[in-house]
Short mmCIF file of C-alpha atoms in Angstrom, two decimals:
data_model
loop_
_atom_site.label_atom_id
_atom_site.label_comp_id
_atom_site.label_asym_id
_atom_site.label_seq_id
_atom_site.Cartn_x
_atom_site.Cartn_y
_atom_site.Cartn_z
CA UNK A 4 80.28 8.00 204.04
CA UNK A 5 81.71 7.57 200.63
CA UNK A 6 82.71 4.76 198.76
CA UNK A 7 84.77 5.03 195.28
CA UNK A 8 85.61 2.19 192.83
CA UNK A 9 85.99 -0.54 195.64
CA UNK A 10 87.07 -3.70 194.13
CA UNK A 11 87.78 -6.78 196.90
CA UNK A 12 88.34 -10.25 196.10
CA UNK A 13 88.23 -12.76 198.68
CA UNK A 14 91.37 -14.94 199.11
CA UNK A 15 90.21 -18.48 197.49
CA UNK A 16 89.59 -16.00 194.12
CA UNK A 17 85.74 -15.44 194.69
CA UNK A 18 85.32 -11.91 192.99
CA UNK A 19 82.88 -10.13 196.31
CA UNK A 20 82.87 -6.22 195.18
CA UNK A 21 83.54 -4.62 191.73
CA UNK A 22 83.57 -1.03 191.11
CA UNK A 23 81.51 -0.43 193.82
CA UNK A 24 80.46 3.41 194.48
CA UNK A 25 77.99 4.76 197.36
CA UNK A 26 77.42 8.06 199.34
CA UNK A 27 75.54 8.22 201.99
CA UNK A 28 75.11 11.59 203.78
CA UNK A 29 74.87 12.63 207.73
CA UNK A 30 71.44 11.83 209.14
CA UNK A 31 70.23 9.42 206.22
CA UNK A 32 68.59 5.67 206.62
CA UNK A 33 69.94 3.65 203.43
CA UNK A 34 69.49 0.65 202.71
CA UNK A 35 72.00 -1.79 200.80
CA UNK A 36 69.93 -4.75 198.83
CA UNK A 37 71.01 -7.37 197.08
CA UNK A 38 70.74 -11.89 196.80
CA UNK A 39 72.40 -13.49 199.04
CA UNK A 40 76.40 -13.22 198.10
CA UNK A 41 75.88 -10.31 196.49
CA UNK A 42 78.59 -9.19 198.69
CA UNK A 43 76.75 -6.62 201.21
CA UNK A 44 78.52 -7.91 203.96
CA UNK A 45 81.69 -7.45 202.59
CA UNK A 46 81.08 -3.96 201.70
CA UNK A 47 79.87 -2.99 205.46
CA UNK A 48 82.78 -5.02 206.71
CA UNK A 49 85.26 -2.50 204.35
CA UNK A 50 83.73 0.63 206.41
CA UNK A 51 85.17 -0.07 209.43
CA UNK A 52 88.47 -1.51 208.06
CA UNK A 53 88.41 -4.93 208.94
CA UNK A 54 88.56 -5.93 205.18
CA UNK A 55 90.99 -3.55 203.15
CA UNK A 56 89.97 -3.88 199.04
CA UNK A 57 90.95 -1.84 196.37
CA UNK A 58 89.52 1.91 196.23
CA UNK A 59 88.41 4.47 198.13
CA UNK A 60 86.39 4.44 201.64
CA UNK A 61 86.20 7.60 202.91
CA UNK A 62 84.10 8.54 206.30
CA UNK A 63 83.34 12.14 207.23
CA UNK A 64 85.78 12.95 204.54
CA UNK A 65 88.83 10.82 205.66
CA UNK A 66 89.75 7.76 203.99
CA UNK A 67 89.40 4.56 206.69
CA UNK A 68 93.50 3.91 206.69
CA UNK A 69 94.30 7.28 207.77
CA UNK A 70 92.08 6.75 210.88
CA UNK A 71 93.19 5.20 214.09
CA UNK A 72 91.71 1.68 214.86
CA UNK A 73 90.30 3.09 217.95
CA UNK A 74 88.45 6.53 216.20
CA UNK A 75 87.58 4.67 213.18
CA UNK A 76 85.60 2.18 215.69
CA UNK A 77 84.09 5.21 217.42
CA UNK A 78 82.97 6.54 213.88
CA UNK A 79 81.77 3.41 212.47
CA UNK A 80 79.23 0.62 214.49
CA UNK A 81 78.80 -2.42 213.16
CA UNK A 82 76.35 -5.03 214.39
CA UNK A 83 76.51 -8.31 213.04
CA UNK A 84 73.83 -10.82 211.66
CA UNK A 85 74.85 -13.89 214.05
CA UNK A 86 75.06 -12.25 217.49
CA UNK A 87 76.28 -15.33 219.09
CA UNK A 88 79.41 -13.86 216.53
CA UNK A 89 79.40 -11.05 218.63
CA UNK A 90 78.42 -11.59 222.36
CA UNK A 91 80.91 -13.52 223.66
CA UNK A 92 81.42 -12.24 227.34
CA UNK A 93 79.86 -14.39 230.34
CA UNK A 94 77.60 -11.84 230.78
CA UNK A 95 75.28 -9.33 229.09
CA UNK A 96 76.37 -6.24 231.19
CA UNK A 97 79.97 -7.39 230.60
CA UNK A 98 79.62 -7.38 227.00
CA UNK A 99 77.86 -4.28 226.52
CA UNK A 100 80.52 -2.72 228.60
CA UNK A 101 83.17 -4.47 226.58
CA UNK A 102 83.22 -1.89 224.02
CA UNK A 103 83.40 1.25 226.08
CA UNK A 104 85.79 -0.12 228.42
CA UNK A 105 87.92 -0.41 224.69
CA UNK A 106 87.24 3.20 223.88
CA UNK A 107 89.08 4.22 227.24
CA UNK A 108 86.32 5.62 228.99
CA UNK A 109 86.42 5.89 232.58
CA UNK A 110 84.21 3.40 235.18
CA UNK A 111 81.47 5.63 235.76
CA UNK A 112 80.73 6.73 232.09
CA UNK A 113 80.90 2.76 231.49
CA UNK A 114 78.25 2.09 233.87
CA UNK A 115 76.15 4.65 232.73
CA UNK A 116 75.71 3.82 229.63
CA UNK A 117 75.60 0.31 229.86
CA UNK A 118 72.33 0.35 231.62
CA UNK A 119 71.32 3.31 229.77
CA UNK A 120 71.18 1.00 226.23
CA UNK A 121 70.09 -1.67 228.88
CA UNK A 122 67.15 -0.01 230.08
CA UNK A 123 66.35 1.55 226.60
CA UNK A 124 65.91 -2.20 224.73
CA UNK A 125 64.46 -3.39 227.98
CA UNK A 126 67.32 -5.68 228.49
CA UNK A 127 67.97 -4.63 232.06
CA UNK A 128 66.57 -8.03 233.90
CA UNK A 129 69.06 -10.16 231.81
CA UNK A 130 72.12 -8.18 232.61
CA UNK A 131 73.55 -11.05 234.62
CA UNK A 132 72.62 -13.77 232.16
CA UNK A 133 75.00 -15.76 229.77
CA UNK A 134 73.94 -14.72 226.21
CA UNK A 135 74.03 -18.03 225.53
CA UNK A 136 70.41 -17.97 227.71
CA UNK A 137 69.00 -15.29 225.79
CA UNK A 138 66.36 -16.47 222.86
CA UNK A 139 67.14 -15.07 219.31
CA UNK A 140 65.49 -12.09 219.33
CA UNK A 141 66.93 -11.29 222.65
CA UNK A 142 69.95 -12.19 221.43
CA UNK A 143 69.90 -9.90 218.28
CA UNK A 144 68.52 -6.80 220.55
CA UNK A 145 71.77 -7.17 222.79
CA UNK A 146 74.31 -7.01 220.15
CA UNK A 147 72.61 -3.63 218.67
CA UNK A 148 72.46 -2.63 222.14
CA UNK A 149 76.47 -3.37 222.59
CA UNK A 150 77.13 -1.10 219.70
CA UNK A 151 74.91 1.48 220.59
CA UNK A 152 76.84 1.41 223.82
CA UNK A 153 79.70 3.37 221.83
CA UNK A 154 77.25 6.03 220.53
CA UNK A 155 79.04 5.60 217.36
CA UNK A 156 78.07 8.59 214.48
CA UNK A 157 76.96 5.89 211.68
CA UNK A 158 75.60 2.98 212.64
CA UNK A 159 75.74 -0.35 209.90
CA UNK A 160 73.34 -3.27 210.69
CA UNK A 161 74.06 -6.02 208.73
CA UNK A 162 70.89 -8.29 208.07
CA UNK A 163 68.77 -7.07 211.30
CA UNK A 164 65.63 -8.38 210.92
CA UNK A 165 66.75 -11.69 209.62
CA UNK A 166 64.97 -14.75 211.74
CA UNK A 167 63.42 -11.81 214.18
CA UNK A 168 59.23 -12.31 214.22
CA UNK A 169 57.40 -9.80 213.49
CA UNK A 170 56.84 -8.07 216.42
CA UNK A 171 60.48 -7.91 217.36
CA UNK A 172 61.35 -6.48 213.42
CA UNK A 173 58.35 -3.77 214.33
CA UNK A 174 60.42 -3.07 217.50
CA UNK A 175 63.76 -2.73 215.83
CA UNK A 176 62.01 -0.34 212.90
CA UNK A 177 61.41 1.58 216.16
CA UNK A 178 64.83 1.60 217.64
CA UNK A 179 66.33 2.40 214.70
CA UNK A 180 64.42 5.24 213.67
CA UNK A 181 64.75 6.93 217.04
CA UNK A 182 68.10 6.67 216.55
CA UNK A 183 67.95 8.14 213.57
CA UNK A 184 66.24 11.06 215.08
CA UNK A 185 69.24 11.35 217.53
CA UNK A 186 71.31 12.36 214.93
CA UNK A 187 72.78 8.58 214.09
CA UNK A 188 73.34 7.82 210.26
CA UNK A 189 72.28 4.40 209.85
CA UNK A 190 73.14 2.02 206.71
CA UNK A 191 71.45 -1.68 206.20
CA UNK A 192 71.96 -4.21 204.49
CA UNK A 193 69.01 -7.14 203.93
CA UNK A 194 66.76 -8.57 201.56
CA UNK A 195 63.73 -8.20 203.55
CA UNK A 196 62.05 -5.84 201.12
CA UNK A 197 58.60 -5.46 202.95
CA UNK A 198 60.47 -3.30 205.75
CA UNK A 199 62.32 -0.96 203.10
CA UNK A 200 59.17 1.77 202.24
CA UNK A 201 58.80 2.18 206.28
CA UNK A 202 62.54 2.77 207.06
CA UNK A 203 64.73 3.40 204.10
CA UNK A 204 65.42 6.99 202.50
CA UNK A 205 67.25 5.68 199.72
CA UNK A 206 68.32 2.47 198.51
CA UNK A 207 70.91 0.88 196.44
CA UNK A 208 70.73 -2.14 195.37
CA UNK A 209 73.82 -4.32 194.07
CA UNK A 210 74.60 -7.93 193.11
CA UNK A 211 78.62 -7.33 193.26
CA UNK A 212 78.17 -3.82 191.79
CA UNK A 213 76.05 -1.49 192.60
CA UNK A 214 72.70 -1.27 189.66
CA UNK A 215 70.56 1.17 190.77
CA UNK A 216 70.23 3.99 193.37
CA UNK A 217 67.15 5.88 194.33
CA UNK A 218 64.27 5.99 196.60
CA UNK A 219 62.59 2.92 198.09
CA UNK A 220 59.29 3.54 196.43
CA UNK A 221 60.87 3.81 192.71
CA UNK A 222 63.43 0.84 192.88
CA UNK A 223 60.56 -1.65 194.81
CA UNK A 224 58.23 -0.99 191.96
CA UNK A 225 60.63 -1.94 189.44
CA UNK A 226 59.75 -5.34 189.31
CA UNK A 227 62.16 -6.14 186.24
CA UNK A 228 65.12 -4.43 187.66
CA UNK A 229 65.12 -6.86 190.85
CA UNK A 230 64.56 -9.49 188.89
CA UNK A 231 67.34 -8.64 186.70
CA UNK A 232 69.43 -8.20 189.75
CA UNK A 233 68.52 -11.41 190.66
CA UNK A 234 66.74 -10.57 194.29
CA UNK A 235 62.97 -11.53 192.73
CA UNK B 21 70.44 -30.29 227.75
CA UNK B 22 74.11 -29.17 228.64
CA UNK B 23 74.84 -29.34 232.25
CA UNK B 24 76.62 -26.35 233.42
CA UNK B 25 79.26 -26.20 236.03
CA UNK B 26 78.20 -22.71 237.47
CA UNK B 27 74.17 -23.92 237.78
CA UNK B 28 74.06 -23.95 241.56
CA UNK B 29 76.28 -20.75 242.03
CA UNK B 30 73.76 -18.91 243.65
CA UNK B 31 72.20 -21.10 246.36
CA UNK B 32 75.37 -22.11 248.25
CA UNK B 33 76.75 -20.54 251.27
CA UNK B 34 80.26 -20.33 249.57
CA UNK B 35 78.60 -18.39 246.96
CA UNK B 36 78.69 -14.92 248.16
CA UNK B 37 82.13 -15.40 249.34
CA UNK B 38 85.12 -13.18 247.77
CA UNK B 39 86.06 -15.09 244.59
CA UNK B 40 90.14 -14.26 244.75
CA UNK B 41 89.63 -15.36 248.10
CA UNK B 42 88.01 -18.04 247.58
CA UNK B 43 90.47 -18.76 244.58
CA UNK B 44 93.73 -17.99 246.72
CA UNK B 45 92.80 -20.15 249.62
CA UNK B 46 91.49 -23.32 247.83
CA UNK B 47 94.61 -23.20 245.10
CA UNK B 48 96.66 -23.02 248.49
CA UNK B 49 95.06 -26.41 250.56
CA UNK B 50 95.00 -28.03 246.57
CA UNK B 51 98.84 -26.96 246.50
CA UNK B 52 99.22 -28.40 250.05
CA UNK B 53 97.47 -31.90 249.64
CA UNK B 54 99.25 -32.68 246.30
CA UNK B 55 102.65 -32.28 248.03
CA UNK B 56 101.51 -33.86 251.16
CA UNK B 57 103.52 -37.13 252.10
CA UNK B 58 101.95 -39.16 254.08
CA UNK B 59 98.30 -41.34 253.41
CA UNK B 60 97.04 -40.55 256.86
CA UNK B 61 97.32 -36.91 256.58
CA UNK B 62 96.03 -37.16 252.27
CA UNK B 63 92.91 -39.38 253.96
CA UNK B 64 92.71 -36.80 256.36
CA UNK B 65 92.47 -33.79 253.88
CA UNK B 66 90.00 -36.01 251.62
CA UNK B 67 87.63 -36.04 254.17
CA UNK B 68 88.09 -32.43 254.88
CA UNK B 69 87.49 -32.24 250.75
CA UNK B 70 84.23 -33.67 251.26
CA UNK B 71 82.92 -32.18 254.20
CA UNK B 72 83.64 -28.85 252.24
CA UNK B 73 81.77 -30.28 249.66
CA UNK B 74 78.85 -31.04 251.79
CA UNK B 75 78.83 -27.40 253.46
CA UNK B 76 78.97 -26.13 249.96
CA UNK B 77 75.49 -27.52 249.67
CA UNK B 78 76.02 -28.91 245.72
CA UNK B 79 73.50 -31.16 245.04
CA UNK B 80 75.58 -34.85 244.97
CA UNK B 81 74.18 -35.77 241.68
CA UNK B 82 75.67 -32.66 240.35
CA UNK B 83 79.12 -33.21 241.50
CA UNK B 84 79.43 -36.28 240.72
CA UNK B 85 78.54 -35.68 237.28
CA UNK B 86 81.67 -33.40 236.51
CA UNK B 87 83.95 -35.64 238.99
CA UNK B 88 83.15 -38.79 237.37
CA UNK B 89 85.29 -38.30 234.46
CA UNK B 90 88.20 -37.27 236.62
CA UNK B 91 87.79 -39.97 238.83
CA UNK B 92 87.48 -42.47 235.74
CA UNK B 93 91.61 -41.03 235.01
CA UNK B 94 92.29 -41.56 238.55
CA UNK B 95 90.96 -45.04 238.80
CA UNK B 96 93.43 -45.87 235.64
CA UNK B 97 96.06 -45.05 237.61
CA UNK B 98 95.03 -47.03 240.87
CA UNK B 99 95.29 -49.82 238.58
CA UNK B 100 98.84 -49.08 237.15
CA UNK B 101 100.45 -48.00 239.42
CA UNK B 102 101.06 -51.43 241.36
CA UNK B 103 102.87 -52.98 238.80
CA UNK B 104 105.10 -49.90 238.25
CA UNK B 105 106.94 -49.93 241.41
CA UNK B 106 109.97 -52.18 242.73
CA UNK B 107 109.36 -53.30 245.89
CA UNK B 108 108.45 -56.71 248.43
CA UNK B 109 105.53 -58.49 246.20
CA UNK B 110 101.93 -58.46 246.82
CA UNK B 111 100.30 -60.79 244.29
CA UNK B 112 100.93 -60.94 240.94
CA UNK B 113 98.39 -60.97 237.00
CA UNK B 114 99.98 -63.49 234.61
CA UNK B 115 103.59 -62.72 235.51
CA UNK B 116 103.17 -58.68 236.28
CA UNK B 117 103.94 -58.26 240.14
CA UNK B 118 101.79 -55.75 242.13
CA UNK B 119 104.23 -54.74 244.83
CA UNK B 120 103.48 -53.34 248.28
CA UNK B 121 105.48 -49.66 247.48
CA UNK B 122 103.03 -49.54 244.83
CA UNK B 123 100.35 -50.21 245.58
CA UNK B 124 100.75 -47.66 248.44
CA UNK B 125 102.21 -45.14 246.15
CA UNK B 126 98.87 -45.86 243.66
CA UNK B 127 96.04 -44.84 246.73
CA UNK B 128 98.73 -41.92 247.98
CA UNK B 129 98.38 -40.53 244.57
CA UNK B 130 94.58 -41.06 243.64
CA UNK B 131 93.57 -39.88 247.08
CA UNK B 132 95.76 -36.60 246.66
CA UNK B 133 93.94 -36.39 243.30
CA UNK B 134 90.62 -36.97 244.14
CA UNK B 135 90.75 -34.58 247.06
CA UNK B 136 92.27 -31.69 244.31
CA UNK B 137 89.32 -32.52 241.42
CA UNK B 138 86.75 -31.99 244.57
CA UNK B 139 88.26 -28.65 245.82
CA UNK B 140 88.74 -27.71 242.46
CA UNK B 141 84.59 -28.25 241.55
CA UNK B 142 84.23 -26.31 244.61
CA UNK B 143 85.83 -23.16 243.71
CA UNK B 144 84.58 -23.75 239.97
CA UNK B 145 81.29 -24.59 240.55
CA UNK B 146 80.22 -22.38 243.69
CA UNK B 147 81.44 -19.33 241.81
CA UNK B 148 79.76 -17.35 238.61
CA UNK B 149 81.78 -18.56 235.76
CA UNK B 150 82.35 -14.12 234.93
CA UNK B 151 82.89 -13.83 238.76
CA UNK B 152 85.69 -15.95 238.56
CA UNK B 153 87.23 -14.61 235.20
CA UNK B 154 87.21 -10.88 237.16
CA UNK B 155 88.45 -12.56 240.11
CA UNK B 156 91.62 -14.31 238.03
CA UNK B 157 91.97 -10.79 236.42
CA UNK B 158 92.05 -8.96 239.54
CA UNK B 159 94.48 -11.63 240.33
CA UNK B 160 96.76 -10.83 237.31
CA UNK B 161 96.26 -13.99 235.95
CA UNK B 162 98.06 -13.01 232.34
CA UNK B 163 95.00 -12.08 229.80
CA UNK B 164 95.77 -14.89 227.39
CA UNK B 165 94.62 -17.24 229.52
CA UNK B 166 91.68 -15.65 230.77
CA UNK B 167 90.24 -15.18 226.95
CA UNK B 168 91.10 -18.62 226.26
CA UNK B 169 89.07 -19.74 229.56
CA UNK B 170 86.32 -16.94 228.61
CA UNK B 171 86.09 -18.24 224.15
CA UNK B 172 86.13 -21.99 225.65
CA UNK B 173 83.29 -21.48 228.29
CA UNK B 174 81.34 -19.47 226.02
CA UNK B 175 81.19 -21.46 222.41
CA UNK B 176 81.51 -24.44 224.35
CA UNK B 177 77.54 -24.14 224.21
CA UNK B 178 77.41 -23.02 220.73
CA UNK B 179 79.19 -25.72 219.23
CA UNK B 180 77.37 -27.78 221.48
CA UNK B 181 74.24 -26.32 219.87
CA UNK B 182 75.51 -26.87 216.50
CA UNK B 183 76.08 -30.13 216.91
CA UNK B 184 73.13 -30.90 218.01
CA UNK B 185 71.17 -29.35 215.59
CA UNK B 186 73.10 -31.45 212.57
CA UNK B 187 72.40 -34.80 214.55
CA UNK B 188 68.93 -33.70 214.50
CA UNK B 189 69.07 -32.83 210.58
CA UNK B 190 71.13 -36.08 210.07
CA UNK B 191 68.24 -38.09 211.88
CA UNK B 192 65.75 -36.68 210.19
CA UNK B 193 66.83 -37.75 207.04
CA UNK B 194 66.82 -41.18 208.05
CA UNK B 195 70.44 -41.26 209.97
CA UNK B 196 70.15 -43.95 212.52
CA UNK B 197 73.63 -44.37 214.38
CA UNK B 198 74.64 -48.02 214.39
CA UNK B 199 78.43 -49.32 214.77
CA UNK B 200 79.21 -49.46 211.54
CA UNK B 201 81.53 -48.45 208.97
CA UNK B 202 79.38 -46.12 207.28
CA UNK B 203 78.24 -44.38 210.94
CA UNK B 204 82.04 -43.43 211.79
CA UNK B 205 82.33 -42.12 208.25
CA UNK B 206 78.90 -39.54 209.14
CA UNK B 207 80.17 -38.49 212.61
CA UNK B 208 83.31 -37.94 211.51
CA UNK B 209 82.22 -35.64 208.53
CA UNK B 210 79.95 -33.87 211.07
CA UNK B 211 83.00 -33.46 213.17
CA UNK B 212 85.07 -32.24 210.23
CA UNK B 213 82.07 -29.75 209.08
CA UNK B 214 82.17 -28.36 213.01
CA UNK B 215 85.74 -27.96 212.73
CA UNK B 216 85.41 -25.66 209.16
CA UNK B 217 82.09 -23.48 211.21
CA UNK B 218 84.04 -22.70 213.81
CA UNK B 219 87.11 -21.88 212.08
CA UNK B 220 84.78 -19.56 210.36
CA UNK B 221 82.90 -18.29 213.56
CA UNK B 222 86.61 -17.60 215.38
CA UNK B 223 86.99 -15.42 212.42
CA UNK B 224 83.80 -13.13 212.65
CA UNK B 225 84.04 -13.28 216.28
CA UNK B 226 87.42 -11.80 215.81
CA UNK B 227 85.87 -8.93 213.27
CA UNK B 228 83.04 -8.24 215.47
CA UNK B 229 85.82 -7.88 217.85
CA UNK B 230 87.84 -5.27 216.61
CA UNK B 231 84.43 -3.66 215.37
CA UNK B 232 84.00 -2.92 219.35
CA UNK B 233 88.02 -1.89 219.72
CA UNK B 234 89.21 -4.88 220.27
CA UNK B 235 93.32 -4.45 221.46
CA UNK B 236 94.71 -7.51 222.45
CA UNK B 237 93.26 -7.65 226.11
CA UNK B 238 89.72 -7.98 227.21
CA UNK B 239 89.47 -5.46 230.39
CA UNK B 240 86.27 -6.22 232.83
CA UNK B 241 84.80 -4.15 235.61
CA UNK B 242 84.26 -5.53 238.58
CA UNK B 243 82.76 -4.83 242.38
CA UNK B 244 84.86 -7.57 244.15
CA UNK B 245 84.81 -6.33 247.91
CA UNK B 246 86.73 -8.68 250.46
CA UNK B 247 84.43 -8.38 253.90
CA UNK B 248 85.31 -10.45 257.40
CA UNK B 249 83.87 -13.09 256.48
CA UNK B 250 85.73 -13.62 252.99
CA UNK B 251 89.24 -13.32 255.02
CA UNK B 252 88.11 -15.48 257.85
CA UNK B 253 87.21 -18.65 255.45
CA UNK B 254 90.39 -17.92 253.16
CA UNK B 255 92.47 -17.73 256.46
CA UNK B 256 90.56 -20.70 257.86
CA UNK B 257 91.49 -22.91 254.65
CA UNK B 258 95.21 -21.32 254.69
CA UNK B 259 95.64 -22.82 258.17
CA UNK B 260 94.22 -25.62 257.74
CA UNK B 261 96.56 -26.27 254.57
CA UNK B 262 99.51 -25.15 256.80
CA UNK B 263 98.75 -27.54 259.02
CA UNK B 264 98.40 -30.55 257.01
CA UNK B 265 102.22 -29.76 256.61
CA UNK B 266 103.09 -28.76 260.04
CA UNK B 267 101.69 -31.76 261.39
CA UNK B 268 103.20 -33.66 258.36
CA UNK B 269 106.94 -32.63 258.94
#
């Protein structure tokens, strides 16, 4: 993935992303820091093209509005922070099958890896439930699960261990790090700095733009830096 | 909390029934009684209605807690529709006459209603609320609608949820509803803030959406199978609609 010189402002004028540039390369865990509005969000919602800004986002070498919806969504798997924003079939197994039905594949393939991401995240005795009767952390599991259902080739988590306890945050480390082993590159965005040194090749951390890039262990210890940035 | 219409969908005998058939043959009777003429034969398929209703095995309580608004409407009418009709004079309020015609014409239509709202909780509530979106689909019930059925059902709860949780912040910060002024203004900024969350929810549901390729039409699988039994209660209802007419003419 490569982002060049993204600008976006949002519609009412507030100024999100400003000369924003990131690479991230195949296989890599990075994580995207930053205070709250610092406009993380916005940049993970530019990689998949649902917001279009100014500049360049390019992924495995092709700029996002040369890509159909359809590949681009194949490419690029985002899970939101509120999964009641994204589980909105009447049941689990429907919604997990919800996106691969989308990408056109046929029943069987469907099935199978619905309760293969089922069975992985232990999910597989709630398949009939209404996410609305899941708890939080269930909740949260699902809608990774539901992406993972596309086996897309970079995954983007968007806040993932926010309100998870810390036993479920130890078990998403987990599930994201074996899916880093499958060959999945995986980009975060939080401000939950204890889980960075465990999880996070590189980091770059931006308020609007992006101030620093480098490995976790260097930009954590930089105690004036974050505060500067205006995470500390 | 929230009392939901598709709690006792798996401990009644109509459960494991073929949803479109179940969905064909009860639109069919509701079809038949609303057109039926005649308040022997709508007193007739009321009783039928609630004998169905009874075999269904719904706890009582239960229905009656999603009829009772229904039957609140229908009871406005009973009371209407009296005065609305010409006809030979019954008694009279003040100077409105109740007339005989209407007064006839007020039960013909609140007993063709009532027996419609409790075939309608049947099918609704003896049926998986997901069972009976695949069932519509299979049914080519147009898409639209099915979403709109599947967003309402499903946020229902969360803006339930919401709404809760801001009464419960309200309250603790010394909120205590009274009929006042001042209470109307609260609620209705509460409503006002639910309106502007879920104006922005609709929005990132729609992103997370197209995130999962999202095209317009939300597709399902589904394992409906239609066994004997599923066409012998759908014919058995058919019939018995048929009938109502048959009789009737």
């Amino acid at each position: 993935m490569e982002v060049r010189d993204l600008n976006f402002t949002y519609p009412d004028g507030t100024l999100a992303l400003e000369d924003v540039s990131m690479d991230v390369h195949a296989g890599e865990i990075v994580a995207i820091i930053g205070p709250n509005g610092a406009g993380k969000t916005t940049l993970l919602l530019h990689l998949n093209g649902t917001l279009r800004g100014n500049g360049v986002v390019k992924i495995c070498g092709r700029r996002v509005e040369e890509y159909d919806v359809k590949e681009l969504v194949k490419k690029v798997g985002l899970v939101f922070q509120d999964p009641d924003d994204q589980l909105f079939m009447p049941t689990l197994y429907d919604d997990i099958a919800f996106g691969p039905i989308n990408l056109g594949l046929d029943e069987q393939e469907v099935r199978r890896r619905v309760e293969e991401v089922l069975s992985e995240f232990r999910l597989f005795e709630y398949r009939d439930k209404c996410p609305h009767h899941l708890s939080y952390g269930e909740r949260k599991k699902a809608a990774l699960a539901a992406v993972l259902a596309m086996k897309p080739e970079i995954l983007a988590l968007d806040e993932p261990t926010a309100n998870l306890d810390p036993k479920s945050v130890r078990e998403l480390i987990t599930a994201i790090k074996k899916i880093n082993e499958e060959g999945v590159t995986v980009i975060i965005s939080t401000h939950n700095l204890e889980i960075l040194p465990q999880i996070a090749d590189r980091i770059y951390l931006m308020n609007k733009t992006v101030l620093a890039e480098g490995e976790s262990d260097k930009i954590l210890a930089d105690v004036s830096l974050l505060e500067r940035a205006g995470l500390l | 909390m929230h009392q939901e219409i598709d709690k006792y969908a798996h401990n009644s005998p109509l459960c494991n029934l073929d949803p479109r058939m179940k969905v064909i043959s009860l639109m069919t009777l509701i079809f038949s009684v609303v057109l039926l003429p005649r308040l022997e034969l709508v007193s007739f398929a009321l009783l039928f209605s609630i004998a169905l209703l009874f075999v269904s095995r719904l706890p009582l309580r239960f229905a009656l807690h999603f009829l009772k608004w229904p039957f609140m409407f229908i009871t406005f009418f009973l009371l209407i529709m009296p005065f609305s009709i010409e006809g030979t004079p019954v008694f009279s309020v003040g100077n409105v006459i109740a007339t005989y015609e209407g007064l006839k014409y007020g039960v013909l239509i609140a007993l063709r209603a009532s027996s419609a709202v409790i075939l309608a909780l049947i099918m609704i509530a003896t049926t998986k609320f997901g069972t009976l979106l695949k069932a519509l689909e299979k049914l080519k019930v147009p898409n639209a609608l099915i979403q709109i059925l599947m967003f309402s059902y499903r946020y229902s709860f969360t803006f339930a949820q919401e709404f809760d949780r801001m009464r419960l912040a309200a309250r603790a910060r010394g909120f205590n509803p009274k009929t006042s002024m001042r209470t109307l203004r609260v609620l209705g900024s509460m409503a006002g803030m639910l309106f502007v969350k879920s104006y922005e929810r609709a929005e990132r549901v729609f992103w997370a959406m197209r995130a999962r390729g999202y095209d317009g039409s939300v597709r399902m699988l589904s394992e409906l199978k239609a066994g004997r039994r599923d066409w012998a209660f759908a014919c058995f209802i058919i019939a018995f609609a048929a009938l109502l007419h048959l009789v009737g003419g």
